[in-house]
Amino acid sequence: MSPATLRRALSETVSGLPREFWWLWTSTLVNRLGAFVATFMALYLTLERGYSASYAGLVVALHGLGGVVASLGAGVLTDRLGRRPTLLVAQASTAVSVALLGFMQHPLSIAAVAFLVGAASSASRPAVQAMMADIVRPEDRVRAFSLNYWAINLGFAVSATAAGFIAESSYLAGFLIEAVMTMACAVLIYLKLPESRPLPAPGEKPGDEPVVGLGTVLRDGRFMGVVGLSFLIALIFQQGSVALPVAMGQAGFSPADYGLAIAVNGVLIVALQIPVTRFIEHRDPRRLLVISALLAGYGFGLTAFADSVGLIALTVCVWTLAEIVNAPTQTGLVVQLSPLHGRGRYQGMYTMSWSVAALVAPLMSGFVIDRYGAEWLWGLSAVIGTVAAVGYWTLMRGLPGAEPVGGGKRADSPAEAEVGAA
């Protein structure tokens, strides 16, 4: 590709998006650049504090449980209070709780504050996704979600590398740096991002618009089907950080071998997310989701036949491509299925599917590996991917608007005929 072609492709990728999106994108990048605690939490508890691996696992699980609890509550707040207030509260709470965690000494206080950190850090996700859907045109949403996902992974790649060096000097410094950078995100949001919650329709007074309750979300069969499929996909992707290192260790590979193999995931996302998005942006989302589900399931399934670091890295390439395709397409589908005044609750339910998967995956993978062996887990991953692919194909038949996923208000949304309460 010539430099001129590359410049043109880059210009087409980033052009046409509103200024508010780029401030939101910047806040995401800054937030992920400072995300140190989740990276070294287990090492901090076992090496620095001398706690057992079981206790470290409990704390990490409580951190994830906080995310599960916060997802729905944050979705409700996003719709009721607004996107901007929810983001400000979530980011400020995360900064304070992360700093506090660095000073906790007692095991119970560490566990309790870790739960708060998980809840606070997850509370911003529904608001971010809802705000992005508000400020970006439907035809640009897949591209916008992809750019945001790219920022998340770029920030994580940098922070994960920096976390190792920071931990060698001072774990407390890592907690404080994350707190400062998270608070910087709150300041950026306060200064640069206006509220984006949709205004009442012409002729309506504030408060007259339909209120979408959580009951409405739960009764939305098609959307809850997507949430269930999202859980299955997340369950597969979680194996990259949960089961793969365990299986490689049992097979005689070193931690460095795992680090080398899993690094392929981050490198590919940073390198390919934008060009792949250009390729898929105007293609049938049903086919994309089916293909990504199969690539995810069988990418992990092929791990059963990989007996070298190079072959394992190749399997990582397969399921990373699935991740690159699935993330923006599925997020765009969630927006498309969400009624205008219920985006926060819908995004909260969608976010919860990933949080629940983060809790279930370690339990599932540990049980299967201990009882039957890693090969059975990789086979199960292929089965789950197949089920998810069939589910996407079935659920998306007859979806209003047979166009690439971009968003908009569904014609058959239950929220249009029902006024509920959270």
Tab-separated table of N, CA and C in Angstrom, residues 17 28 47 57 61 153 193 196 198 205 210 218 243 249 265 275 301 314 323 326 330 355 364 390 397:
chain	number	residue	atom	x	y	z
A	17	LEU	N	-16.655	12.138	11.909
A	17	LEU	CA	-17.130	11.885	13.264
A	17	LEU	C	-17.122	13.186	14.059
A	28	THR	N	-11.481	7.600	26.834
A	28	THR	CA	-11.319	6.147	26.874
A	28	THR	C	-9.851	5.770	26.827
A	47	LEU	N	2.391	-11.753	45.856
A	47	LEU	CA	3.816	-11.487	46.020
A	47	LEU	C	4.085	-10.367	47.032
A	57	GLY	N	-7.791	-15.093	44.133
A	57	GLY	CA	-8.886	-15.422	43.231
A	57	GLY	C	-10.219	-14.891	43.740
A	61	ALA	N	-12.583	-12.211	41.901
A	61	ALA	CA	-13.985	-12.546	41.652
A	61	ALA	C	-14.916	-11.464	42.202
A	153	ASN	N	-7.820	-1.189	23.437
A	153	ASN	CA	-6.742	-2.167	23.340
A	153	ASN	C	-5.369	-1.520	23.244
A	193	LEU	N	-17.343	17.452	27.401
A	193	LEU	CA	-18.466	16.652	26.903
A	193	LEU	C	-19.793	17.176	27.430
A	196	SER	N	-25.736	14.309	26.317
A	196	SER	CA	-26.198	13.879	24.993
A	196	SER	C	-27.522	13.139	25.044
A	198	PRO	N	-31.109	12.064	24.593
A	198	PRO	CA	-32.047	12.600	23.591
A	198	PRO	C	-33.107	13.498	24.220
A	205	LYS	N	-43.406	17.303	26.371
A	205	LYS	CA	-42.762	18.016	27.458
A	205	LYS	C	-41.738	17.118	28.112
A	210	PRO	N	-41.540	8.097	26.758
A	210	PRO	CA	-41.704	6.781	27.377
A	210	PRO	C	-40.515	6.444	28.271
A	218	LEU	N	-36.171	-6.921	29.968
A	218	LEU	CA	-36.218	-8.370	30.183
A	218	LEU	C	-37.274	-9.050	29.314
A	243	ALA	N	-8.136	-19.867	30.795
A	243	ALA	CA	-7.777	-21.272	30.599
A	243	ALA	C	-6.472	-21.459	29.850
A	249	GLY	N	0.635	-24.085	30.907
A	249	GLY	CA	1.488	-24.471	32.028
A	249	GLY	C	1.483	-25.971	32.243
A	265	ASN	N	-2.455	-11.251	20.373
A	265	ASN	CA	-3.813	-10.714	20.436
A	265	ASN	C	-3.805	-9.183	20.412
A	275	PRO	N	-8.260	-1.278	9.665
A	275	PRO	CA	-8.472	-1.754	8.286
A	275	PRO	C	-9.576	-2.803	8.172
A	301	GLY	N	-10.906	-24.000	19.683
A	301	GLY	CA	-10.948	-25.445	19.486
A	301	GLY	C	-9.661	-25.988	18.897
A	314	LEU	N	-0.821	-19.080	16.276
A	314	LEU	CA	-1.706	-19.099	15.114
A	314	LEU	C	-3.170	-19.207	15.532
A	323	GLU	N	-12.607	-11.543	17.385
A	323	GLU	CA	-12.812	-10.442	18.325
A	323	GLU	C	-12.892	-9.103	17.600
A	326	ASN	N	-16.300	-9.085	15.805
A	326	ASN	CA	-17.471	-9.177	16.671
A	326	ASN	C	-17.720	-7.915	17.479
A	330	GLN	N	-21.378	-6.312	17.128
A	330	GLN	CA	-22.339	-6.653	18.168
A	330	GLN	C	-22.780	-5.409	18.942
A	355	SER	N	-19.764	-9.143	32.162
A	355	SER	CA	-19.340	-9.244	33.555
A	355	SER	C	-19.661	-10.628	34.124
A	364	MET	N	-15.919	-22.489	35.147
A	364	MET	CA	-16.154	-23.494	34.111
A	364	MET	C	-14.851	-24.111	33.633
A	390	VAL	N	-25.423	-20.269	15.247
A	390	VAL	CA	-26.803	-20.622	14.889
A	390	VAL	C	-27.779	-19.638	15.533
A	397	ARG	N	-33.006	-13.016	11.765
A	397	ARG	CA	-33.897	-13.141	10.619
A	397	ARG	C	-35.072	-12.186	10.798
